[in-house]
Amino acid sequence: MNVIKTIKEMQQYVQETKLKDETVGFVPTMGYLHEGHLTLLHEAKRENDTVVLSIFVNPTQFGPNEDFDSYPRDFERDERLAKEAGVDVLFYPTVEEMYPNEPTIQLKVTKRVDVLCGAKRPGHFDGVATVLTKLFHIVTPNRAYFGMKDAQQVAVVDALIADFHFPVTLVPVGTIREEDGLAKSSRNVYLTEQERKEAPFIYKSLQKAKQRITEGETNPEKIKKEIEQDLRNHTNGRIDYVDIYSYPHLTQIDHLSGRIILAVAVAFSKARLIDNLTFEV
Amino acid sequence: MNVIKTIKEMQQYVQETKLKDETVGFVPTMGYLHEGHLTLLHEAKRENDTVVLSIFVNPTQFGPNEDFDSYPRDFERDERLAKEAGVDVLFYPTVEEMYPNEPTIQLKVTKRVDVLCGAKRPGHFDGVATVLTKLFHIVTPNRAYFGMKDAQQVAVVDALIADFHFPVTLVPVGTIREEDGLAKSSRNVYLTEQERKEAPFIYKSLQKAKQRITEGETNPEKIKKEIEQDLRNHTNGRIDYVDIYSYPHLTQIDHLSGRIILAVAVAFSKARLIDNLTFEV
């Protein structure tokens, strides 16, 4: 596995790769790899000749009161996991390499962001779109892999690629779950024993709602109330939001039809968990 | 010469070109080709295996009161000139092809734009940056050619490429001039006979100022006044601006050093002419 730290070397590497008519699969991350990332790498490996993993804790997607400095980092462990996953190139640039100058041009995401988790993180997706624009130009992948756990991020990347005609195919990868259905997350370790027993009901409530919709219920307010009731019946978590939108546009709908997302955030004592289902009605 | 009208075909074409390890030179234009464009094509031809010319009158770079609808178009003539210039691909998309949806993500140019001609065209360079981002993704050129006649546009493209690490080399091409020094422009035909005699003094005044700076003058205000006086002595045009900035940052400077631009706009009865010199002090 190559570890590349400069933009120039990375661009050179992929240029040579492409001359050999080899496809490049790209998994952009902020490191501290978990099973979700490994699944993305696995998919990238399966579909491409070359796999590039980037590890870059991107300062521009953190708000002023967010945890950029304390965001967990463990490069040695990540490097080992990447090697085991068959990554060909680990791109690991510094902040100075990625942001050498005060920018002249800003990216502003004007839709799909004022809902769900984005509503509480103004500017977050501007930073995500900015760093991905850079990374897509540096890695020039054929395919880029993102986890559906963060469905809103996938929606923003979808818009980024479409709006600017990036020659990149977005590959959304389904959420990886524990056997009892709980979406895998590094935050699950912060759950108490009791909360860990309750947490799978988040996914169960979403599945039940999907079932109700499949059976013909078309009123989003009714479904939202049912999910909320379900969560209250089975968990002691505080419901942060239960929302239903069109997907990937993330606009309000009065009547359930087309592709939709059911999304939930529940705050337990020391961990805020999110989960979602997207499907065609 | 291929005429390609869809993004998909264009992306396919350049992908195949690159597999042959051929370089792509790109000249983006709004059509109605003149000698300036032909010089860009000539340079692109000289330095690359394949030359792509785009003709697209980009609506997003016109203000609400500007002349998008009446902007001159003559595709047959352009096609003939492109063929004669040895263009390999003429990319000629419709507005619907380039802007199929209401955008989710906006580009905002926050520096280098509130001066010179940009000061009077709010949003103009946002549109330029947006369409070039699209075109760079569609054509994926190795080199992109822009005329220094529009030095501010070159400065914005320079920032666009640097900020987002586009794998594209910007090639600025010097302004083409008549024998008497007047910068070539489609607008020169609107000059009266008397104005046509006066107009070369724009370039002469810039050259004289450069000479004064080379000889040691470091005060920008003094130089500006001298250019203005020179223009008033030799033309009846109305001076729109005479400005001196750092280049390509286009920031105010108190003391002439480093790379600078001397830029002038003079309004004659039916034609507003611009010209500039950039050089290292």
PDB file of N, CA and C in Angstrom, chain B residues 192-265:
ATOM      1  N   THR B 192     -15.860  55.789 -34.274  1.00  0.00           N
ATOM      2  CA  THR B 192     -15.862  56.711 -35.413  1.00  0.00           C
ATOM      3  C   THR B 192     -14.435  56.779 -35.959  1.00  0.00           C
ATOM      4  N   GLU B 193     -14.316  57.391 -37.131  1.00  0.00           N
ATOM      5  CA  GLU B 193     -12.995  57.490 -37.754  1.00  0.00           C
ATOM      6  C   GLU B 193     -12.022  58.223 -36.831  1.00  0.00           C
ATOM      7  N   GLN B 194     -12.502  59.328 -36.238  1.00  0.00           N
ATOM      8  CA  GLN B 194     -11.667  60.114 -35.322  1.00  0.00           C
ATOM      9  C   GLN B 194     -11.300  59.284 -34.082  1.00  0.00           C
ATOM     10  N   GLU B 195     -12.308  58.580 -33.520  1.00  0.00           N
ATOM     11  CA  GLU B 195     -12.054  57.768 -32.316  1.00  0.00           C
ATOM     12  C   GLU B 195     -11.046  56.647 -32.601  1.00  0.00           C
ATOM     13  N   ARG B 196     -11.152  56.094 -33.812  1.00  0.00           N
ATOM     14  CA  ARG B 196     -10.225  55.017 -34.182  1.00  0.00           C
ATOM     15  C   ARG B 196      -8.774  55.503 -34.177  1.00  0.00           C
ATOM     16  N   LYS B 197      -8.614  56.808 -34.497  1.00  0.00           N
ATOM     17  CA  LYS B 197      -7.267  57.395 -34.470  1.00  0.00           C
ATOM     18  C   LYS B 197      -6.798  57.616 -33.034  1.00  0.00           C
ATOM     19  N   GLU B 198      -7.771  57.925 -32.149  1.00  0.00           N
ATOM     20  CA  GLU B 198      -7.420  58.215 -30.754  1.00  0.00           C
ATOM     21  C   GLU B 198      -7.161  56.939 -29.938  1.00  0.00           C
ATOM     22  N   ALA B 199      -7.905  55.886 -30.294  1.00  0.00           N
ATOM     23  CA  ALA B 199      -7.931  54.672 -29.451  1.00  0.00           C
ATOM     24  C   ALA B 199      -6.551  54.054 -29.188  1.00  0.00           C
ATOM     25  N   PRO B 200      -5.606  54.061 -30.141  1.00  0.00           N
ATOM     26  CA  PRO B 200      -4.295  53.466 -29.861  1.00  0.00           C
ATOM     27  C   PRO B 200      -3.574  54.143 -28.690  1.00  0.00           C
ATOM     28  N   PHE B 201      -4.010  55.356 -28.342  1.00  0.00           N
ATOM     29  CA  PHE B 201      -3.353  56.033 -27.213  1.00  0.00           C
ATOM     30  C   PHE B 201      -3.646  55.342 -25.878  1.00  0.00           C
ATOM     31  N   ILE B 202      -4.656  54.500 -25.840  1.00  0.00           N
ATOM     32  CA  ILE B 202      -4.905  53.719 -24.609  1.00  0.00           C
ATOM     33  C   ILE B 202      -3.682  52.849 -24.331  1.00  0.00           C
ATOM     34  N   TYR B 203      -3.302  52.090 -25.333  1.00  0.00           N
ATOM     35  CA  TYR B 203      -2.142  51.198 -25.154  1.00  0.00           C
ATOM     36  C   TYR B 203      -0.855  52.007 -24.959  1.00  0.00           C
ATOM     37  N   LYS B 204      -0.739  53.099 -25.737  1.00  0.00           N
ATOM     38  CA  LYS B 204       0.468  53.943 -25.626  1.00  0.00           C
ATOM     39  C   LYS B 204       0.611  54.486 -24.207  1.00  0.00           C
ATOM     40  N   SER B 205      -0.528  54.890 -23.610  1.00  0.00           N
ATOM     41  CA  SER B 205      -0.458  55.455 -22.254  1.00  0.00           C
ATOM     42  C   SER B 205      -0.037  54.380 -21.243  1.00  0.00           C
ATOM     43  N   LEU B 206      -0.487  53.142 -21.478  1.00  0.00           N
ATOM     44  CA  LEU B 206      -0.095  52.036 -20.583  1.00  0.00           C
ATOM     45  C   LEU B 206       1.398  51.736 -20.729  1.00  0.00           C
ATOM     46  N   GLN B 207       1.862  51.730 -21.980  1.00  0.00           N
ATOM     47  CA  GLN B 207       3.282  51.449 -22.216  1.00  0.00           C
ATOM     48  C   GLN B 207       4.168  52.517 -21.581  1.00  0.00           C
ATOM     49  N   LYS B 208       3.729  53.773 -21.714  1.00  0.00           N
ATOM     50  CA  LYS B 208       4.486  54.891 -21.149  1.00  0.00           C
ATOM     51  C   LYS B 208       4.551  54.744 -19.631  1.00  0.00           C
ATOM     52  N   ALA B 209       3.410  54.363 -19.034  1.00  0.00           N
ATOM     53  CA  ALA B 209       3.362  54.180 -17.579  1.00  0.00           C
ATOM     54  C   ALA B 209       4.293  53.052 -17.157  1.00  0.00           C
ATOM     55  N   LYS B 210       4.284  51.993 -17.918  1.00  0.00           N
ATOM     56  CA  LYS B 210       5.182  50.871 -17.604  1.00  0.00           C
ATOM     57  C   LYS B 210       6.642  51.335 -17.633  1.00  0.00           C
ATOM     58  N   GLN B 211       6.939  52.116 -18.637  1.00  0.00           N
ATOM     59  CA  GLN B 211       8.288  52.663 -18.775  1.00  0.00           C
ATOM     60  C   GLN B 211       8.664  53.484 -17.530  1.00  0.00           C
ATOM     61  N   ARG B 212       7.748  54.346 -17.076  1.00  0.00           N
ATOM     62  CA  ARG B 212       7.968  55.188 -15.900  1.00  0.00           C
ATOM     63  C   ARG B 212       8.218  54.320 -14.658  1.00  0.00           C
ATOM     64  N   ILE B 213       7.459  53.220 -14.557  1.00  0.00           N
ATOM     65  CA  ILE B 213       7.602  52.324 -13.400  1.00  0.00           C
ATOM     66  C   ILE B 213       8.947  51.596 -13.482  1.00  0.00           C
ATOM     67  N   THR B 214       9.274  51.122 -14.680  1.00  0.00           N
ATOM     68  CA  THR B 214      10.549  50.440 -14.882  1.00  0.00           C
ATOM     69  C   THR B 214      11.718  51.357 -14.503  1.00  0.00           C
ATOM     70  N   GLU B 215      11.520  52.642 -14.755  1.00  0.00           N
ATOM     71  CA  GLU B 215      12.589  53.603 -14.454  1.00  0.00           C
ATOM     72  C   GLU B 215      12.645  53.983 -12.982  1.00  0.00           C
ATOM     73  N   GLY B 216      11.665  53.472 -12.190  1.00  0.00           N
ATOM     74  CA  GLY B 216      11.793  53.700 -10.752  1.00  0.00           C
ATOM     75  C   GLY B 216      10.604  54.327 -10.039  1.00  0.00           C
ATOM     76  N   GLU B 217       9.598  54.775 -10.761  1.00  0.00           N
ATOM     77  CA  GLU B 217       8.446  55.372 -10.082  1.00  0.00           C
ATOM     78  C   GLU B 217       7.679  54.282  -9.344  1.00  0.00           C
ATOM     79  N   THR B 218       7.386  54.471  -8.043  1.00  0.00           N
ATOM     80  CA  THR B 218       6.733  53.413  -7.249  1.00  0.00           C
ATOM     81  C   THR B 218       5.389  53.864  -6.688  1.00  0.00           C
ATOM     82  N   ASN B 219       4.960  55.087  -6.999  1.00  0.00           N
ATOM     83  CA  ASN B 219       3.709  55.603  -6.445  1.00  0.00           C
ATOM     84  C   ASN B 219       2.548  55.354  -7.411  1.00  0.00           C
ATOM     85  N   PRO B 220       1.611  54.453  -7.044  1.00  0.00           N
ATOM     86  CA  PRO B 220       0.534  54.130  -7.992  1.00  0.00           C
ATOM     87  C   PRO B 220      -0.360  55.328  -8.311  1.00  0.00           C
ATOM     88  N   GLU B 221      -0.598  56.193  -7.320  1.00  0.00           N
ATOM     89  CA  GLU B 221      -1.483  57.348  -7.557  1.00  0.00           C
ATOM     90  C   GLU B 221      -0.892  58.271  -8.620  1.00  0.00           C
ATOM     91  N   LYS B 222       0.409  58.482  -8.543  1.00  0.00           N
ATOM     92  CA  LYS B 222       1.111  59.340  -9.488  1.00  0.00           C
ATOM     93  C   LYS B 222       0.984  58.756 -10.908  1.00  0.00           C
ATOM     94  N   ILE B 223       1.200  57.435 -11.000  1.00  0.00           N
ATOM     95  CA  ILE B 223       1.123  56.774 -12.313  1.00  0.00           C
ATOM     96  C   ILE B 223      -0.292  56.853 -12.877  1.00  0.00           C
ATOM     97  N   LYS B 224      -1.284  56.605 -12.007  1.00  0.00           N
ATOM     98  CA  LYS B 224      -2.687  56.683 -12.459  1.00  0.00           C
ATOM     99  C   LYS B 224      -2.985  58.064 -13.029  1.00  0.00           C
ATOM    100  N   LYS B 225      -2.570  59.096 -12.298  1.00  0.00           N
ATOM    101  CA  LYS B 225      -2.825  60.483 -12.757  1.00  0.00           C
ATOM    102  C   LYS B 225      -2.162  60.737 -14.109  1.00  0.00           C
ATOM    103  N   GLU B 226      -0.967  60.195 -14.272  1.00  0.00           N
ATOM    104  CA  GLU B 226      -0.259  60.395 -15.539  1.00  0.00           C
ATOM    105  C   GLU B 226      -0.982  59.709 -16.701  1.00  0.00           C
ATOM    106  N   ILE B 227      -1.480  58.503 -16.444  1.00  0.00           N
ATOM    107  CA  ILE B 227      -2.235  57.792 -17.495  1.00  0.00           C
ATOM    108  C   ILE B 227      -3.492  58.591 -17.843  1.00  0.00           C
ATOM    109  N   GLU B 228      -4.196  59.039 -16.806  1.00  0.00           N
ATOM    110  CA  GLU B 228      -5.430  59.813 -17.021  1.00  0.00           C
ATOM    111  C   GLU B 228      -5.142  61.073 -17.845  1.00  0.00           C
ATOM    112  N   GLN B 229      -4.078  61.753 -17.481  1.00  0.00           N
ATOM    113  CA  GLN B 229      -3.713  62.994 -18.187  1.00  0.00           C
ATOM    114  C   GLN B 229      -3.391  62.687 -19.645  1.00  0.00           C
ATOM    115  N   ASP B 230      -2.653  61.605 -19.840  1.00  0.00           N
ATOM    116  CA  ASP B 230      -2.283  61.152 -21.172  1.00  0.00           C
ATOM    117  C   ASP B 230      -3.523  60.857 -22.021  1.00  0.00           C
ATOM    118  N   LEU B 231      -4.486  60.156 -21.397  1.00  0.00           N
ATOM    119  CA  LEU B 231      -5.709  59.799 -22.121  1.00  0.00           C
ATOM    120  C   LEU B 231      -6.502  61.060 -22.460  1.00  0.00           C
ATOM    121  N   ARG B 232      -6.560  61.982 -21.509  1.00  0.00           N
ATOM    122  CA  ARG B 232      -7.301  63.226 -21.764  1.00  0.00           C
ATOM    123  C   ARG B 232      -6.621  64.054 -22.852  1.00  0.00           C
ATOM    124  N   ASN B 233      -5.295  64.031 -22.868  1.00  0.00           N
ATOM    125  CA  ASN B 233      -4.567  64.805 -23.889  1.00  0.00           C
ATOM    126  C   ASN B 233      -4.783  64.256 -25.293  1.00  0.00           C
ATOM    127  N   HIS B 234      -4.972  62.944 -25.387  1.00  0.00           N
ATOM    128  CA  HIS B 234      -4.964  62.350 -26.731  1.00  0.00           C
ATOM    129  C   HIS B 234      -6.278  61.752 -27.200  1.00  0.00           C
ATOM    130  N   THR B 235      -7.273  61.645 -26.305  1.00  0.00           N
ATOM    131  CA  THR B 235      -8.562  61.086 -26.744  1.00  0.00           C
ATOM    132  C   THR B 235      -9.701  61.950 -26.216  1.00  0.00           C
ATOM    133  N   ASN B 236     -10.851  61.787 -26.861  1.00  0.00           N
ATOM    134  CA  ASN B 236     -12.066  62.445 -26.370  1.00  0.00           C
ATOM    135  C   ASN B 236     -12.961  61.469 -25.629  1.00  0.00           C
ATOM    136  N   GLY B 237     -12.448  60.256 -25.389  1.00  0.00           N
ATOM    137  CA  GLY B 237     -13.231  59.262 -24.669  1.00  0.00           C
ATOM    138  C   GLY B 237     -13.412  59.651 -23.205  1.00  0.00           C
ATOM    139  N   ARG B 238     -14.469  59.103 -22.582  1.00  0.00           N
ATOM    140  CA  ARG B 238     -14.705  59.318 -21.162  1.00  0.00           C
ATOM    141  C   ARG B 238     -13.980  58.203 -20.391  1.00  0.00           C
ATOM    142  N   ILE B 239     -13.112  58.608 -19.473  1.00  0.00           N
ATOM    143  CA  ILE B 239     -12.364  57.598 -18.715  1.00  0.00           C
ATOM    144  C   ILE B 239     -13.302  56.926 -17.718  1.00  0.00           C
ATOM    145  N   ASP B 240     -13.456  55.633 -17.860  1.00  0.00           N
ATOM    146  CA  ASP B 240     -14.315  54.882 -16.941  1.00  0.00           C
ATOM    147  C   ASP B 240     -13.501  54.512 -15.689  1.00  0.00           C
ATOM    148  N   TYR B 241     -12.352  53.919 -15.893  1.00  0.00           N
ATOM    149  CA  TYR B 241     -11.414  53.738 -14.776  1.00  0.00           C
ATOM    150  C   TYR B 241      -9.980  53.645 -15.291  1.00  0.00           C
ATOM    151  N   VAL B 242      -9.081  54.062 -14.417  1.00  0.00           N
ATOM    152  CA  VAL B 242      -7.651  53.797 -14.593  1.00  0.00           C
ATOM    153  C   VAL B 242      -7.229  53.215 -13.260  1.00  0.00           C
ATOM    154  N   ASP B 243      -6.815  51.966 -13.256  1.00  0.00           N
ATOM    155  CA  ASP B 243      -6.530  51.329 -11.967  1.00  0.00           C
ATOM    156  C   ASP B 243      -5.221  50.556 -11.992  1.00  0.00           C
ATOM    157  N   ILE B 244      -4.646  50.437 -10.826  1.00  0.00           N
ATOM    158  CA  ILE B 244      -3.423  49.656 -10.653  1.00  0.00           C
ATOM    159  C   ILE B 244      -3.631  48.748  -9.448  1.00  0.00           C
ATOM    160  N   TYR B 245      -3.425  47.465  -9.645  1.00  0.00           N
ATOM    161  CA  TYR B 245      -3.584  46.499  -8.555  1.00  0.00           C
ATOM    162  C   TYR B 245      -2.453  45.479  -8.599  1.00  0.00           C
ATOM    163  N   SER B 246      -2.330  44.717  -7.518  1.00  0.00           N
ATOM    164  CA  SER B 246      -1.481  43.526  -7.569  1.00  0.00           C
ATOM    165  C   SER B 246      -2.144  42.541  -8.531  1.00  0.00           C
ATOM    166  N   TYR B 247      -1.355  41.661  -9.148  1.00  0.00           N
ATOM    167  CA  TYR B 247      -1.954  40.682 -10.051  1.00  0.00           C
ATOM    168  C   TYR B 247      -1.371  39.303  -9.753  1.00  0.00           C
ATOM    169  N   PRO B 248      -2.167  38.230  -9.690  1.00  0.00           N
ATOM    170  CA  PRO B 248      -3.602  38.179 -10.011  1.00  0.00           C
ATOM    171  C   PRO B 248      -4.532  38.434  -8.815  1.00  0.00           C
ATOM    172  N   HIS B 249      -3.999  38.895  -7.674  1.00  0.00           N
ATOM    173  CA  HIS B 249      -4.873  39.037  -6.497  1.00  0.00           C
ATOM    174  C   HIS B 249      -5.847  40.204  -6.605  1.00  0.00           C
ATOM    175  N   LEU B 250      -5.469  41.192  -7.447  1.00  0.00           N
ATOM    176  CA  LEU B 250      -6.320  42.370  -7.650  1.00  0.00           C
ATOM    177  C   LEU B 250      -6.636  43.085  -6.337  1.00  0.00           C
ATOM    178  N   THR B 251      -5.597  43.231  -5.522  1.00  0.00           N
ATOM    179  CA  THR B 251      -5.743  44.009  -4.287  1.00  0.00           C
ATOM    180  C   THR B 251      -5.030  45.345  -4.447  1.00  0.00           C
ATOM    181  N   GLN B 252      -5.497  46.332  -3.678  1.00  0.00           N
ATOM    182  CA  GLN B 252      -4.895  47.680  -3.668  1.00  0.00           C
ATOM    183  C   GLN B 252      -3.434  47.597  -3.255  1.00  0.00           C
ATOM    184  N   ILE B 253      -2.599  48.403  -3.861  1.00  0.00           N
ATOM    185  CA  ILE B 253      -1.215  48.494  -3.398  1.00  0.00           C
ATOM    186  C   ILE B 253      -0.813  49.958  -3.272  1.00  0.00           C
ATOM    187  N   ASP B 254      -0.028  50.244  -2.234  1.00  0.00           N
ATOM    188  CA  ASP B 254       0.415  51.618  -1.983  1.00  0.00           C
ATOM    189  C   ASP B 254       1.744  51.887  -2.670  1.00  0.00           C
ATOM    190  N   HIS B 255       2.435  50.785  -2.960  1.00  0.00           N
ATOM    191  CA  HIS B 255       3.804  50.892  -3.420  1.00  0.00           C
ATOM    192  C   HIS B 255       3.959  49.868  -4.545  1.00  0.00           C
ATOM    193  N   LEU B 256       4.438  50.293  -5.694  1.00  0.00           N
ATOM    194  CA  LEU B 256       4.490  49.387  -6.847  1.00  0.00           C
ATOM    195  C   LEU B 256       5.639  48.393  -6.721  1.00  0.00           C
ATOM    196  N   SER B 257       5.273  47.139  -6.439  1.00  0.00           N
ATOM    197  CA  SER B 257       6.288  46.076  -6.444  1.00  0.00           C
ATOM    198  C   SER B 257       5.592  44.745  -6.655  1.00  0.00           C
ATOM    199  N   GLY B 258       6.375  43.745  -7.068  1.00  0.00           N
ATOM    200  CA  GLY B 258       5.770  42.440  -7.369  1.00  0.00           C
ATOM    201  C   GLY B 258       5.067  42.482  -8.717  1.00  0.00           C
ATOM    202  N   ARG B 259       4.149  41.533  -8.925  1.00  0.00           N
ATOM    203  CA  ARG B 259       3.438  41.492 -10.196  1.00  0.00           C
ATOM    204  C   ARG B 259       2.234  42.426 -10.093  1.00  0.00           C
ATOM    205  N   ILE B 260       2.080  43.301 -11.075  1.00  0.00           N
ATOM    206  CA  ILE B 260       0.978  44.279 -11.029  1.00  0.00           C
ATOM    207  C   ILE B 260       0.237  44.323 -12.358  1.00  0.00           C
ATOM    208  N   ILE B 261      -0.945  44.931 -12.302  1.00  0.00           N
ATOM    209  CA  ILE B 261      -1.708  45.188 -13.529  1.00  0.00           C
ATOM    210  C   ILE B 261      -2.035  46.680 -13.612  1.00  0.00           C
ATOM    211  N   LEU B 262      -1.829  47.236 -14.782  1.00  0.00           N
ATOM    212  CA  LEU B 262      -2.338  48.566 -15.103  1.00  0.00           C
ATOM    213  C   LEU B 262      -3.550  48.325 -16.004  1.00  0.00           C
ATOM    214  N   ALA B 263      -4.710  48.833 -15.616  1.00  0.00           N
ATOM    215  CA  ALA B 263      -5.925  48.540 -16.390  1.00  0.00           C
ATOM    216  C   ALA B 263      -6.707  49.819 -16.650  1.00  0.00           C
ATOM    217  N   VAL B 264      -7.241  49.886 -17.856  1.00  0.00           N
ATOM    218  CA  VAL B 264      -7.931  51.093 -18.290  1.00  0.00           C
ATOM    219  C   VAL B 264      -9.229  50.728 -18.995  1.00  0.00           C
ATOM    220  N   ALA B 265     -10.275  51.515 -18.739  1.00  0.00           N
ATOM    221  CA  ALA B 265     -11.502  51.413 -19.543  1.00  0.00           C
ATOM    222  C   ALA B 265     -11.871  52.820 -19.991  1.00  0.00           C
TER     223      ALA B 265
END
